[in-house]
Amino acid sequence: MAVVFRLSVLLQLLLCFTARGCSQPQQPQVPCFFIFGDSLVDNGNNNRMLTLARANYRPYGIDFPLGATGRFTNGRTYVDALAQLLGFPNYIPPYARTRGSALLRGVNFASGASGIRDETGNNLGGHTSMNQQVENFGDVVLQMRRYFRGDNATLHSYLSRCIFYAGLGSNDYLNNYFMPNFYTTSSDFTAKAYAAALLKDYTRQLTQMYNYGARKVIVSAVGPIGCIPYQLARYNGNSSRCNEKINDAVVLFNTELRKLVSSFNKGFEVIDKGCCGVGRNNGQITCLPLQQPCEDRTKYLFWDAFHPTEAANIMFAKTSYSSKTYTYPINIQQLASL
């Protein structure tokens, strides 16, 4: 994991959120913000793909000014709120529809259903894996070079002041390892060996990002996904309300990154049910087109079977931005000032 130390990585410790709105500084604290991840931060890259992992329909985006853009929540995602805290006047746009000089302030490569492994998410259809997201970043760096007149030193100096976010791993468990009817990984690997395999691939991917110029990198741990509405709807355990088999496997992965917060923040009234969805805990099926969601979405931790609400995303962004309680070794505000 040498790459973690070389990248000055800041590890976000999930899950702790804040329900208050985000204040917006007057000037961006960093020149650009690049985002890698899955549906937790995807903002429309999957919209034109043949996939079930799409959210460009109502009621997704019901509280977002532009409506259903492809964000898998009712309003802003974590990185949307973080971009505001960093002072960006606009949200970071999706890679799928961004080219030219707009690339200079960063793009969002995230893709719903994607994972560290290429095959992760294939059960849902098309997606952009982390390997491809990193390749796309390499293409962006080549496009950016023209604006620096081929001066690689100046370009890399510019990129070294930018913030990078990488949040992968959830789907490698939800839509791979714990889906034995579709994937063989659970029979090919023990939980410990699988975590090691993921970390090996992730290290290589982060190293490639470093080689392209990334220096200030936020690497997100995987949350306790055995407790999301989707798992609560499927699991009938006797000793725990959550699927601890999944959580225990995730801890093996997270331990190699850094410690993480093991329980949810208690600022939400409803933490075990989606605001929108179908079935037990609103966790068996995600939001249906034009479905009426819960009325007071500020009280809910989860928007649907998998994804946090805007209130949760904002709380998470504000906490990790300014507090050292839930970040290591420094908070994002301090990282941006380096």
mmCIF file of C-alpha atoms in Angstrom, residues 81-209:
data_model
loop_
_atom_site.group_PDB
_atom_site.id
_atom_site.type_symbol
_atom_site.label_atom_id
_atom_site.label_comp_id
_atom_site.label_asym_id
_atom_site.label_seq_id
_atom_site.Cartn_x
_atom_site.Cartn_y
_atom_site.Cartn_z
ATOM 1 C CA ALA A 81 -21.774 19.248 -1.350
ATOM 2 C CA LEU A 82 -18.002 18.954 -1.098
ATOM 3 C CA ALA A 83 -17.528 20.937 -4.318
ATOM 4 C CA GLN A 84 -19.598 23.736 -2.781
ATOM 5 C CA LEU A 85 -17.518 23.670 0.377
ATOM 6 C CA LEU A 86 -14.369 23.874 -1.732
ATOM 7 C CA GLY A 87 -15.753 27.010 -3.357
ATOM 8 C CA PHE A 88 -16.636 25.819 -6.852
ATOM 9 C CA PRO A 89 -19.365 28.020 -8.364
ATOM 10 C CA ASN A 90 -20.911 25.037 -10.166
ATOM 11 C CA TYR A 91 -21.120 21.296 -9.608
ATOM 12 C CA ILE A 92 -18.379 19.207 -11.170
ATOM 13 C CA PRO A 93 -19.816 17.947 -14.495
ATOM 14 C CA PRO A 94 -19.981 14.309 -15.654
ATOM 15 C CA TYR A 95 -17.220 13.102 -17.945
ATOM 16 C CA ALA A 96 -19.802 11.788 -20.439
ATOM 17 C CA ARG A 97 -20.678 15.285 -21.606
ATOM 18 C CA THR A 98 -17.610 17.389 -20.792
ATOM 19 C CA ARG A 99 -14.790 18.286 -23.142
ATOM 20 C CA GLY A 100 -12.537 21.235 -23.968
ATOM 21 C CA SER A 101 -11.497 23.910 -21.501
ATOM 22 C CA ALA A 102 -14.186 22.805 -19.026
ATOM 23 C CA LEU A 103 -11.907 19.876 -18.181
ATOM 24 C CA LEU A 104 -9.542 22.285 -16.446
ATOM 25 C CA ARG A 105 -11.721 22.500 -13.360
ATOM 26 C CA GLY A 106 -12.237 18.742 -13.169
ATOM 27 C CA VAL A 107 -14.823 16.148 -14.135
ATOM 28 C CA ASN A 108 -16.752 13.334 -12.524
ATOM 29 C CA PHE A 109 -15.851 9.892 -13.919
ATOM 30 C CA ALA A 110 -18.068 7.937 -11.495
ATOM 31 C CA SER A 111 -20.402 5.270 -12.845
ATOM 32 C CA GLY A 112 -23.250 3.472 -11.106
ATOM 33 C CA ALA A 113 -22.625 -0.270 -10.479
ATOM 34 C CA SER A 114 -18.885 0.092 -11.055
ATOM 35 C CA GLY A 115 -16.211 -1.433 -8.889
ATOM 36 C CA ILE A 116 -12.522 -2.029 -8.505
ATOM 37 C CA ARG A 117 -12.828 -5.234 -10.526
ATOM 38 C CA ASP A 118 -13.892 -5.021 -14.165
ATOM 39 C CA GLU A 119 -16.623 -7.656 -13.951
ATOM 40 C CA THR A 120 -18.300 -6.053 -10.931
ATOM 41 C CA GLY A 121 -21.740 -4.737 -11.849
ATOM 42 C CA ASN A 122 -22.097 -6.756 -15.046
ATOM 43 C CA ASN A 123 -25.306 -8.201 -13.591
ATOM 44 C CA LEU A 124 -26.872 -4.735 -13.958
ATOM 45 C CA GLY A 125 -25.603 -3.979 -17.444
ATOM 46 C CA GLY A 126 -23.242 -1.341 -18.780
ATOM 47 C CA HIS A 127 -20.990 0.679 -16.488
ATOM 48 C CA THR A 128 -17.525 2.209 -16.369
ATOM 49 C CA SER A 129 -15.184 0.253 -14.096
ATOM 50 C CA MET A 130 -12.456 1.903 -12.058
ATOM 51 C CA ASN A 131 -9.855 0.698 -14.547
ATOM 52 C CA GLN A 132 -11.711 2.492 -17.341
ATOM 53 C CA GLN A 133 -12.289 5.582 -15.199
ATOM 54 C CA VAL A 134 -8.545 5.836 -14.635
ATOM 55 C CA GLU A 135 -7.956 5.403 -18.374
ATOM 56 C CA ASN A 136 -10.462 8.190 -19.003
ATOM 57 C CA PHE A 137 -8.517 10.400 -16.623
ATOM 58 C CA GLY A 138 -5.391 9.675 -18.624
ATOM 59 C CA ASP A 139 -7.213 10.843 -21.763
ATOM 60 C CA VAL A 140 -8.305 14.000 -19.959
ATOM 61 C CA VAL A 141 -4.722 14.752 -18.946
ATOM 62 C CA LEU A 142 -3.719 14.467 -22.610
ATOM 63 C CA GLN A 143 -6.495 16.890 -23.578
ATOM 64 C CA MET A 144 -5.485 19.295 -20.821
ATOM 65 C CA ARG A 145 -1.905 19.344 -22.072
ATOM 66 C CA ARG A 146 -2.853 21.532 -25.032
ATOM 67 C CA TYR A 147 -3.908 24.302 -22.647
ATOM 68 C CA PHE A 148 -0.437 24.200 -21.109
ATOM 69 C CA ARG A 149 1.221 24.228 -24.534
ATOM 70 C CA GLY A 150 2.713 20.800 -23.939
ATOM 71 C CA ASP A 151 4.506 21.917 -20.777
ATOM 72 C CA ASN A 152 4.209 18.751 -18.687
ATOM 73 C CA ALA A 153 5.919 20.284 -15.656
ATOM 74 C CA THR A 154 3.401 23.114 -15.450
ATOM 75 C CA LEU A 155 0.491 20.740 -16.038
ATOM 76 C CA HIS A 156 1.640 18.404 -13.271
ATOM 77 C CA SER A 157 2.139 21.361 -10.954
ATOM 78 C CA TYR A 158 -1.450 22.373 -11.692
ATOM 79 C CA LEU A 159 -2.797 18.868 -11.079
ATOM 80 C CA SER A 160 -0.810 18.560 -7.849
ATOM 81 C CA ARG A 161 -2.949 21.343 -6.369
ATOM 82 C CA CYS A 162 -6.249 19.670 -7.303
ATOM 83 C CA ILE A 163 -8.427 17.448 -5.126
ATOM 84 C CA PHE A 164 -9.198 13.880 -6.215
ATOM 85 C CA TYR A 165 -11.902 11.639 -4.767
ATOM 86 C CA ALA A 166 -11.934 7.851 -5.129
ATOM 87 C CA GLY A 167 -14.832 5.876 -3.653
ATOM 88 C CA LEU A 168 -14.986 2.271 -4.853
ATOM 89 C CA GLY A 169 -15.520 -1.132 -3.279
ATOM 90 C CA SER A 170 -19.195 -1.331 -2.307
ATOM 91 C CA ASN A 171 -20.250 -2.959 -5.563
ATOM 92 C CA ASP A 172 -17.330 -5.365 -5.435
ATOM 93 C CA TYR A 173 -19.193 -6.890 -2.508
ATOM 94 C CA LEU A 174 -22.868 -6.162 -3.284
ATOM 95 C CA ASN A 175 -22.717 -6.835 -7.019
ATOM 96 C CA ASN A 176 -19.966 -9.415 -7.101
ATOM 97 C CA TYR A 177 -18.715 -11.320 -4.041
ATOM 98 C CA PHE A 178 -22.108 -11.703 -2.354
ATOM 99 C CA MET A 179 -23.913 -12.601 -5.562
ATOM 100 C CA PRO A 180 -22.863 -16.267 -5.988
ATOM 101 C CA ASN A 181 -25.541 -17.024 -8.565
ATOM 102 C CA PHE A 182 -23.848 -14.606 -10.975
ATOM 103 C CA TYR A 183 -20.191 -14.528 -9.901
ATOM 104 C CA THR A 184 -17.688 -17.163 -8.778
ATOM 105 C CA THR A 185 -15.555 -14.878 -6.600
ATOM 106 C CA SER A 186 -17.016 -16.138 -3.307
ATOM 107 C CA SER A 187 -15.937 -19.670 -4.197
ATOM 108 C CA ASP A 188 -12.641 -18.538 -5.742
ATOM 109 C CA PHE A 189 -11.578 -16.434 -2.745
ATOM 110 C CA THR A 190 -11.971 -16.434 1.003
ATOM 111 C CA ALA A 191 -13.186 -13.088 2.336
ATOM 112 C CA LYS A 192 -9.631 -12.244 3.409
ATOM 113 C CA ALA A 193 -8.135 -13.254 0.056
ATOM 114 C CA TYR A 194 -10.786 -11.277 -1.820
ATOM 115 C CA ALA A 195 -10.050 -8.150 0.198
ATOM 116 C CA ALA A 196 -6.361 -8.627 -0.575
ATOM 117 C CA ALA A 197 -7.127 -9.000 -4.294
ATOM 118 C CA LEU A 198 -9.239 -5.837 -4.283
ATOM 119 C CA LEU A 199 -6.533 -3.903 -2.482
ATOM 120 C CA LYS A 200 -3.897 -5.087 -4.931
ATOM 121 C CA ASP A 201 -5.976 -3.833 -7.862
ATOM 122 C CA TYR A 202 -6.898 -0.603 -6.071
ATOM 123 C CA THR A 203 -3.258 0.112 -5.277
ATOM 124 C CA ARG A 204 -2.394 -0.282 -8.948
ATOM 125 C CA GLN A 205 -5.236 2.051 -9.948
ATOM 126 C CA LEU A 206 -4.246 4.711 -7.415
ATOM 127 C CA THR A 207 -0.641 4.396 -8.555
ATOM 128 C CA GLN A 208 -1.749 5.062 -12.132
ATOM 129 C CA MET A 209 -3.641 8.136 -10.959
#
